[in-house]
Amino acid sequence: MLRSLIPLASVLALGACGGETETSEPSASSASAAAQSATPAPAATQTASPAVTEAEGTEVLALAGADLGNGARQFRRCQSCHTLNEGGRHTIGPNLHGVLGNTAASQDGFAYSSQLSDAGLVWDLDTLNAWIENPRELVRGNRMSFVGLRNATDRRDVIAYILQETGDELAE
Ligand code: HEC
């Protein structure tokens, strides 16, 4: 159970890089180890996805200090282009249900840019955080015209909200 906090803690640590001071690190030593090993993409994928699979929705996320109400509010900015419900339609952007752990640009029936398809990304907490902060910088020439959420707390909260809304899909 505690292990499932680690990837969320690394989101908090990432948040701290964005200029905010985050203090909550439920299991400090292993969390910082996870945060360090999270830098190379493959390692982050391996630590993030299976551990988050064990997350039990709001309980774990609340423990990690995320504000899901704020996450829902922030997600309104995504909603003009994305649905989040299971089986939701692709609109301007692809449906985001269960996006964590997916290979980027892998939803059937959505015409992704070649830039995103060719980027070789997997959506773990690290890449998702970077994408939401500044999609253009992470993948040059992609088609998500969104300015980005510059506030690290807002990113943490919106990621927590996406996980909460799609948590049952993470088991795949
Ligand atoms: C103006 C429309 C728009 C907004 C606003 C927007 N997106 Fe997107 N998003 C897109 C488009 C279009 C793509 C596909 C990009 C491509 O193919 O290059 C995309 C792709 C994505 C992907 C990759 C999905 C996959 O299957 O690989 C994620 C994750 C994502 N968006 C998350 C978000 C989040 C979270 C927000 C809000 C903080 C957001 N987006 C706001 C249009 C938008």
PDB file of C-alpha atoms and ligand atoms in Angstrom:
ATOM      1  CA  MET A   1       0.000   0.000   0.000  1.00  0.00           C
ATOM      2  CA  LEU A   2       2.698   2.444   0.926  1.00  0.00           C
ATOM      3  CA  ARG A   3       4.508   1.654  -2.289  1.00  0.00           C
ATOM      4  CA  SER A   4       1.669   3.150  -4.234  1.00  0.00           C
ATOM      5  CA  LEU A   5       2.463   6.529  -2.739  1.00  0.00           C
ATOM      6  CA  ILE A   6       5.894   6.643  -4.272  1.00  0.00           C
ATOM      7  CA  PRO A   7       4.982   7.729  -7.788  1.00  0.00           C
ATOM      8  CA  LEU A   8       2.670  10.400  -6.457  1.00  0.00           C
ATOM      9  CA  ALA A   9       5.458  11.590  -4.247  1.00  0.00           C
ATOM     10  CA  SER A  10       7.637  11.886  -7.312  1.00  0.00           C
ATOM     11  CA  VAL A  11       4.988  14.087  -8.900  1.00  0.00           C
ATOM     12  CA  LEU A  12       5.234  16.267  -5.855  1.00  0.00           C
ATOM     13  CA  ALA A  13       8.985  16.295  -6.224  1.00  0.00           C
ATOM     14  CA  LEU A  14       8.627  17.256  -9.872  1.00  0.00           C
ATOM     15  CA  GLY A  15       6.293  19.966  -8.760  1.00  0.00           C
ATOM     16  CA  ALA A  16       8.994  21.311  -6.548  1.00  0.00           C
ATOM     17  CA  CYS A  17      11.221  21.747  -9.579  1.00  0.00           C
ATOM     18  CA  GLY A  18       8.649  24.149 -10.979  1.00  0.00           C
ATOM     19  CA  GLY A  19       9.382  26.633  -8.237  1.00  0.00           C
ATOM     20  CA  GLU A  20       6.899  25.558  -5.597  1.00  0.00           C
ATOM     21  CA  THR A  21       7.906  24.276  -2.233  1.00  0.00           C
ATOM     22  CA  GLU A  22       6.398  20.893  -1.555  1.00  0.00           C
ATOM     23  CA  THR A  23       6.947  19.318   1.784  1.00  0.00           C
ATOM     24  CA  SER A  24       4.863  16.163   1.896  1.00  0.00           C
ATOM     25  CA  GLU A  25       6.987  13.115   1.205  1.00  0.00           C
ATOM     26  CA  PRO A  26       5.272  10.182   2.849  1.00  0.00           C
ATOM     27  CA  SER A  27       8.272   7.868   2.661  1.00  0.00           C
ATOM     28  CA  ALA A  28      11.145  10.208   2.172  1.00  0.00           C
ATOM     29  CA  SER A  29      14.053   7.887   1.396  1.00  0.00           C
ATOM     30  CA  SER A  30      12.369   5.587  -1.085  1.00  0.00           C
ATOM     31  CA  ALA A  31      10.428   8.469  -2.600  1.00  0.00           C
ATOM     32  CA  SER A  32      13.539  10.434  -3.383  1.00  0.00           C
ATOM     33  CA  ALA A  33      15.160   7.304  -4.772  1.00  0.00           C
ATOM     34  CA  ALA A  34      12.150   6.916  -7.042  1.00  0.00           C
ATOM     35  CA  ALA A  35      12.295  10.555  -8.013  1.00  0.00           C
ATOM     36  CA  GLN A  36      15.933  10.219  -8.986  1.00  0.00           C
ATOM     37  CA  SER A  37      15.431   7.058 -10.967  1.00  0.00           C
ATOM     38  CA  ALA A  38      12.473   8.725 -12.652  1.00  0.00           C
ATOM     39  CA  THR A  39      14.676  10.847 -14.904  1.00  0.00           C
ATOM     40  CA  PRO A  40      15.419   8.274 -17.652  1.00  0.00           C
ATOM     41  CA  ALA A  41      12.098   7.510 -19.293  1.00  0.00           C
ATOM     42  CA  PRO A  42      12.152   3.669 -19.181  1.00  0.00           C
ATOM     43  CA  ALA A  43      12.912   3.555 -15.469  1.00  0.00           C
ATOM     44  CA  ALA A  44      10.123   6.006 -14.751  1.00  0.00           C
ATOM     45  CA  THR A  45       7.714   3.869 -16.700  1.00  0.00           C
ATOM     46  CA  GLN A  46       8.568   0.829 -14.721  1.00  0.00           C
ATOM     47  CA  THR A  47       8.335   2.441 -11.333  1.00  0.00           C
ATOM     48  CA  ALA A  48       5.304   4.578 -12.048  1.00  0.00           C
ATOM     49  CA  SER A  49       2.809   2.367 -13.790  1.00  0.00           C
ATOM     50  CA  PRO A  50       2.718  -0.822 -11.709  1.00  0.00           C
ATOM     51  CA  ALA A  51       2.799   1.054  -8.438  1.00  0.00           C
ATOM     52  CA  VAL A  52       0.013   3.396  -9.454  1.00  0.00           C
ATOM     53  CA  THR A  53      -1.981   0.360 -10.466  1.00  0.00           C
ATOM     54  CA  GLU A  54      -2.332  -0.371  -6.800  1.00  0.00           C
ATOM     55  CA  ALA A  55      -3.707   3.053  -6.050  1.00  0.00           C
ATOM     56  CA  GLU A  56      -7.172   3.057  -4.606  1.00  0.00           C
ATOM     57  CA  GLY A  57      -8.544   6.277  -5.958  1.00  0.00           C
ATOM     58  CA  THR A  58      -9.128   9.130  -3.627  1.00  0.00           C
ATOM     59  CA  GLU A  59      -7.603   7.549  -0.567  1.00  0.00           C
ATOM     60  CA  VAL A  60      -4.089   7.382  -1.941  1.00  0.00           C
ATOM     61  CA  LEU A  61      -4.367  10.636  -3.829  1.00  0.00           C
ATOM     62  CA  ALA A  62      -5.646  12.481  -0.814  1.00  0.00           C
ATOM     63  CA  LEU A  63      -2.738  11.100   1.190  1.00  0.00           C
ATOM     64  CA  ALA A  64      -0.375  12.443  -1.420  1.00  0.00           C
ATOM     65  CA  GLY A  65      -1.803  15.895  -0.757  1.00  0.00           C
ATOM     66  CA  ALA A  66      -3.463  16.521  -4.108  1.00  0.00           C
ATOM     67  CA  ASP A  67      -6.482  18.806  -4.219  1.00  0.00           C
ATOM     68  CA  LEU A  68      -8.911  16.904  -6.424  1.00  0.00           C
ATOM     69  CA  GLY A  69     -11.369  19.790  -6.438  1.00  0.00           C
ATOM     70  CA  ASN A  70      -8.715  21.988  -7.919  1.00  0.00           C
ATOM     71  CA  GLY A  71      -7.793  19.134 -10.276  1.00  0.00           C
ATOM     72  CA  ALA A  72     -11.361  19.014 -11.538  1.00  0.00           C
ATOM     73  CA  ARG A  73     -11.374  22.781 -12.011  1.00  0.00           C
ATOM     74  CA  GLN A  74      -8.093  22.670 -13.903  1.00  0.00           C
ATOM     75  CA  PHE A  75      -9.396  19.844 -16.061  1.00  0.00           C
ATOM     76  CA  ARG A  76     -12.111  22.164 -17.372  1.00  0.00           C
ATOM     77  CA  ARG A  77      -9.392  23.727 -19.483  1.00  0.00           C
ATOM     78  CA  CYS A  78      -8.683  20.333 -21.021  1.00  0.00           C
ATOM     79  CA  GLN A  79     -12.365  19.550 -21.474  1.00  0.00           C
ATOM     80  CA  SER A  80     -12.764  21.854 -24.422  1.00  0.00           C
ATOM     81  CA  CYS A  81     -10.679  19.319 -26.325  1.00  0.00           C
ATOM     82  CA  HIS A  82     -10.708  16.071 -24.316  1.00  0.00           C
ATOM     83  CA  THR A  83     -13.245  13.674 -22.841  1.00  0.00           C
ATOM     84  CA  LEU A  84     -12.164  11.614 -19.823  1.00  0.00           C
ATOM     85  CA  ASN A  85     -14.986   9.104 -19.394  1.00  0.00           C
ATOM     86  CA  GLU A  86     -14.480   5.501 -20.394  1.00  0.00           C
ATOM     87  CA  GLY A  87     -15.222   5.059 -24.082  1.00  0.00           C
ATOM     88  CA  GLY A  88     -15.634   8.819 -24.442  1.00  0.00           C
ATOM     89  CA  ARG A  89     -15.473  10.341 -27.893  1.00  0.00           C
ATOM     90  CA  HIS A  90     -12.374  11.783 -29.404  1.00  0.00           C
ATOM     91  CA  THR A  91     -13.103  15.432 -30.039  1.00  0.00           C
ATOM     92  CA  ILE A  92     -10.396  17.960 -30.877  1.00  0.00           C
ATOM     93  CA  GLY A  93      -8.061  15.803 -28.828  1.00  0.00           C
ATOM     94  CA  PRO A  94      -8.160  12.081 -28.011  1.00  0.00           C
ATOM     95  CA  ASN A  95     -10.137  10.597 -25.129  1.00  0.00           C
ATOM     96  CA  LEU A  96      -7.937  10.522 -22.037  1.00  0.00           C
ATOM     97  CA  HIS A  97      -9.436   7.646 -20.094  1.00  0.00           C
ATOM     98  CA  GLY A  98      -6.649   5.490 -18.675  1.00  0.00           C
ATOM     99  CA  VAL A  99      -3.965   7.537 -20.398  1.00  0.00           C
ATOM    100  CA  LEU A 100      -1.357   6.892 -17.715  1.00  0.00           C
ATOM    101  CA  GLY A 101       0.834   3.996 -18.797  1.00  0.00           C
ATOM    102  CA  ASN A 102      -0.235   4.256 -22.453  1.00  0.00           C
ATOM    103  CA  THR A 103       2.179   4.677 -25.288  1.00  0.00           C
ATOM    104  CA  ALA A 104       1.646   8.186 -26.657  1.00  0.00           C
ATOM    105  CA  ALA A 105      -0.573   8.461 -29.704  1.00  0.00           C
ATOM    106  CA  SER A 106      -1.980   4.937 -29.318  1.00  0.00           C
ATOM    107  CA  GLN A 107      -5.750   5.502 -29.189  1.00  0.00           C
ATOM    108  CA  ASP A 108      -7.629   3.969 -32.077  1.00  0.00           C
ATOM    109  CA  GLY A 109      -9.622   6.333 -34.216  1.00  0.00           C
ATOM    110  CA  PHE A 110      -7.752   9.538 -33.492  1.00  0.00           C
ATOM    111  CA  ALA A 111      -5.581  11.198 -36.102  1.00  0.00           C
ATOM    112  CA  TYR A 112      -2.489  12.135 -34.141  1.00  0.00           C
ATOM    113  CA  SER A 113       0.252  14.308 -35.525  1.00  0.00           C
ATOM    114  CA  SER A 114       3.259  12.394 -36.804  1.00  0.00           C
ATOM    115  CA  GLN A 115       5.331  14.386 -34.332  1.00  0.00           C
ATOM    116  CA  LEU A 116       3.521  12.863 -31.373  1.00  0.00           C
ATOM    117  CA  SER A 117       3.331   9.405 -32.965  1.00  0.00           C
ATOM    118  CA  ASP A 118       7.052   9.425 -33.652  1.00  0.00           C
ATOM    119  CA  ALA A 119       8.051  10.804 -30.271  1.00  0.00           C
ATOM    120  CA  GLY A 120       8.355   7.361 -28.692  1.00  0.00           C
ATOM    121  CA  LEU A 121       6.812   8.554 -25.452  1.00  0.00           C
ATOM    122  CA  VAL A 122       5.045   6.585 -22.765  1.00  0.00           C
ATOM    123  CA  TRP A 123       2.717   8.543 -20.534  1.00  0.00           C
ATOM    124  CA  ASP A 124       4.096   8.140 -17.050  1.00  0.00           C
ATOM    125  CA  LEU A 125       3.916  10.737 -14.326  1.00  0.00           C
ATOM    126  CA  ASP A 126       7.091  12.354 -15.500  1.00  0.00           C
ATOM    127  CA  THR A 127       6.181  12.727 -19.178  1.00  0.00           C
ATOM    128  CA  LEU A 128       2.598  13.710 -18.382  1.00  0.00           C
ATOM    129  CA  ASN A 129       3.828  16.410 -16.052  1.00  0.00           C
ATOM    130  CA  ALA A 130       6.186  17.789 -18.703  1.00  0.00           C
ATOM    131  CA  TRP A 131       3.497  17.621 -21.403  1.00  0.00           C
ATOM    132  CA  ILE A 132       0.950  19.494 -19.343  1.00  0.00           C
ATOM    133  CA  GLU A 133       3.495  22.094 -18.383  1.00  0.00           C
ATOM    134  CA  ASN A 134       4.438  22.849 -21.969  1.00  0.00           C
ATOM    135  CA  PRO A 135       3.282  20.475 -24.709  1.00  0.00           C
ATOM    136  CA  ARG A 136       5.179  22.366 -27.384  1.00  0.00           C
ATOM    137  CA  GLU A 137       8.453  22.051 -25.632  1.00  0.00           C
ATOM    138  CA  LEU A 138       8.101  18.329 -24.959  1.00  0.00           C
ATOM    139  CA  VAL A 139       7.127  17.488 -28.550  1.00  0.00           C
ATOM    140  CA  ARG A 140       7.929  20.077 -31.170  1.00  0.00           C
ATOM    141  CA  GLY A 141       5.252  20.543 -33.786  1.00  0.00           C
ATOM    142  CA  ASN A 142       2.562  18.474 -32.071  1.00  0.00           C
ATOM    143  CA  ARG A 143      -1.055  19.551 -32.540  1.00  0.00           C
ATOM    144  CA  MET A 144      -2.164  20.180 -28.968  1.00  0.00           C
ATOM    145  CA  SER A 145      -2.528  23.934 -28.972  1.00  0.00           C
ATOM    146  CA  PHE A 146      -2.576  24.466 -25.255  1.00  0.00           C
ATOM    147  CA  VAL A 147      -0.396  27.007 -23.555  1.00  0.00           C
ATOM    148  CA  GLY A 148       0.368  24.735 -20.600  1.00  0.00           C
ATOM    149  CA  LEU A 149      -0.195  24.849 -16.868  1.00  0.00           C
ATOM    150  CA  ARG A 150       2.761  26.668 -15.403  1.00  0.00           C
ATOM    151  CA  ASN A 151       1.742  26.158 -11.795  1.00  0.00           C
ATOM    152  CA  ALA A 152       3.203  22.922 -10.417  1.00  0.00           C
ATOM    153  CA  THR A 153       0.402  22.476  -7.900  1.00  0.00           C
ATOM    154  CA  ASP A 154      -2.209  22.780 -10.636  1.00  0.00           C
ATOM    155  CA  ARG A 155      -0.381  20.115 -12.649  1.00  0.00           C
ATOM    156  CA  ARG A 156      -0.164  17.772  -9.689  1.00  0.00           C
ATOM    157  CA  ASP A 157      -3.854  18.261  -9.013  1.00  0.00           C
ATOM    158  CA  VAL A 158      -4.997  17.768 -12.578  1.00  0.00           C
ATOM    159  CA  ILE A 159      -2.874  14.613 -12.923  1.00  0.00           C
ATOM    160  CA  ALA A 160      -4.332  13.299  -9.657  1.00  0.00           C
ATOM    161  CA  TYR A 161      -7.802  14.061 -10.986  1.00  0.00           C
ATOM    162  CA  ILE A 162      -7.119  12.195 -14.242  1.00  0.00           C
ATOM    163  CA  LEU A 163      -5.828   9.204 -12.254  1.00  0.00           C
ATOM    164  CA  GLN A 164      -8.806   9.254  -9.964  1.00  0.00           C
ATOM    165  CA  GLU A 165     -11.259   9.391 -12.826  1.00  0.00           C
ATOM    166  CA  THR A 166      -9.527   6.563 -14.690  1.00  0.00           C
ATOM    167  CA  GLY A 167      -7.976   4.559 -11.873  1.00  0.00           C
ATOM    168  CA  ASP A 168      -9.683   1.281 -12.708  1.00  0.00           C
ATOM    169  CA  GLU A 169      -8.084   1.310 -16.149  1.00  0.00           C
ATOM    170  CA  LEU A 170      -4.588   1.485 -14.718  1.00  0.00           C
ATOM    171  CA  ALA A 171      -4.591  -2.213 -13.961  1.00  0.00           C
ATOM    172  CA  GLU A 172      -3.931  -3.069 -17.603  1.00  0.00           C
TER     173      GLU A 172
HETATM  174  C1  HEC B   1      -7.039  23.185 -27.742  1.00  0.00           C
HETATM  175  C2  HEC B   1      -7.307  21.781 -27.557  1.00  0.00           C
HETATM  176  C3  HEC B   1      -6.598  21.070 -26.424  1.00  0.00           C
HETATM  177  C4  HEC B   1      -6.535  21.410 -25.083  1.00  0.00           C
HETATM  178  C5  HEC B   1      -7.112  22.646 -24.411  1.00  0.00           C
HETATM  179  C6  HEC B   1      -5.830  20.326 -24.426  1.00  0.00           C
HETATM  180  N1  HEC B   1      -5.467  19.378 -25.323  1.00  0.00           N
HETATM  181 FE1  HEC B   1      -4.471  17.634 -24.933  1.00  0.00          FE
HETATM  182  N2  HEC B   1      -4.421  17.203 -26.925  1.00  0.00           N
HETATM  183  C7  HEC B   1      -5.003  17.958 -27.923  1.00  0.00           C
HETATM  184  C8  HEC B   1      -4.664  17.395 -29.207  1.00  0.00           C
HETATM  185  C9  HEC B   1      -5.099  17.922 -30.580  1.00  0.00           C
HETATM  186  C10 HEC B   1      -3.850  16.269 -28.950  1.00  0.00           C
HETATM  187  C11 HEC B   1      -3.165  15.386 -29.979  1.00  0.00           C
HETATM  188  C12 HEC B   1      -1.829  16.047 -30.307  1.00  0.00           C
HETATM  189  C13 HEC B   1      -1.111  15.502 -31.513  1.00  0.00           C
HETATM  190  O1  HEC B   1      -1.551  14.505 -32.106  1.00  0.00           O
HETATM  191  O2  HEC B   1      -0.068  16.096 -31.856  1.00  0.00           O
HETATM  192  C14 HEC B   1      -3.737  16.168 -27.490  1.00  0.00           C
HETATM  193  C15 HEC B   1      -3.062  15.167 -26.832  1.00  0.00           C
HETATM  194  C16 HEC B   1      -3.031  15.007 -25.454  1.00  0.00           C
HETATM  195  C17 HEC B   1      -2.438  13.902 -24.768  1.00  0.00           C
HETATM  196  C18 HEC B   1      -1.797  12.695 -25.427  1.00  0.00           C
HETATM  197  C19 HEC B   1      -2.863  11.607 -25.558  1.00  0.00           C
HETATM  198  C20 HEC B   1      -2.396  10.345 -26.242  1.00  0.00           C
HETATM  199  O3  HEC B   1      -3.265   9.495 -26.514  1.00  0.00           O
HETATM  200  O4  HEC B   1      -1.197  10.189 -26.523  1.00  0.00           O
HETATM  201  C21 HEC B   1      -2.610  14.116 -23.432  1.00  0.00           C
HETATM  202  C22 HEC B   1      -2.154  13.229 -22.298  1.00  0.00           C
HETATM  203  C23 HEC B   1      -3.294  15.376 -23.289  1.00  0.00           C
HETATM  204  N3  HEC B   1      -3.529  15.893 -24.547  1.00  0.00           N
HETATM  205  C24 HEC B   1      -3.647  15.935 -22.086  1.00  0.00           C
HETATM  206  C25 HEC B   1      -4.231  17.198 -21.946  1.00  0.00           C
HETATM  207  C26 HEC B   1      -4.517  17.808 -20.669  1.00  0.00           C
HETATM  208  C27 HEC B   1      -4.297  17.156 -19.314  1.00  0.00           C
HETATM  209  C28 HEC B   1      -5.022  19.049 -20.935  1.00  0.00           C
HETATM  210  C29 HEC B   1      -5.438  20.117 -19.952  1.00  0.00           C
HETATM  211  C30 HEC B   1      -4.451  20.489 -18.950  1.00  0.00           C
HETATM  212  C31 HEC B   1      -5.088  19.182 -22.387  1.00  0.00           C
HETATM  213  N4  HEC B   1      -4.586  18.045 -22.957  1.00  0.00           N
HETATM  214  C32 HEC B   1      -5.573  20.293 -23.062  1.00  0.00           C
HETATM  215  C33 HEC B   1      -5.773  19.087 -27.739  1.00  0.00           C
HETATM  216  C34 HEC B   1      -5.918  19.779 -26.552  1.00  0.00           C
END
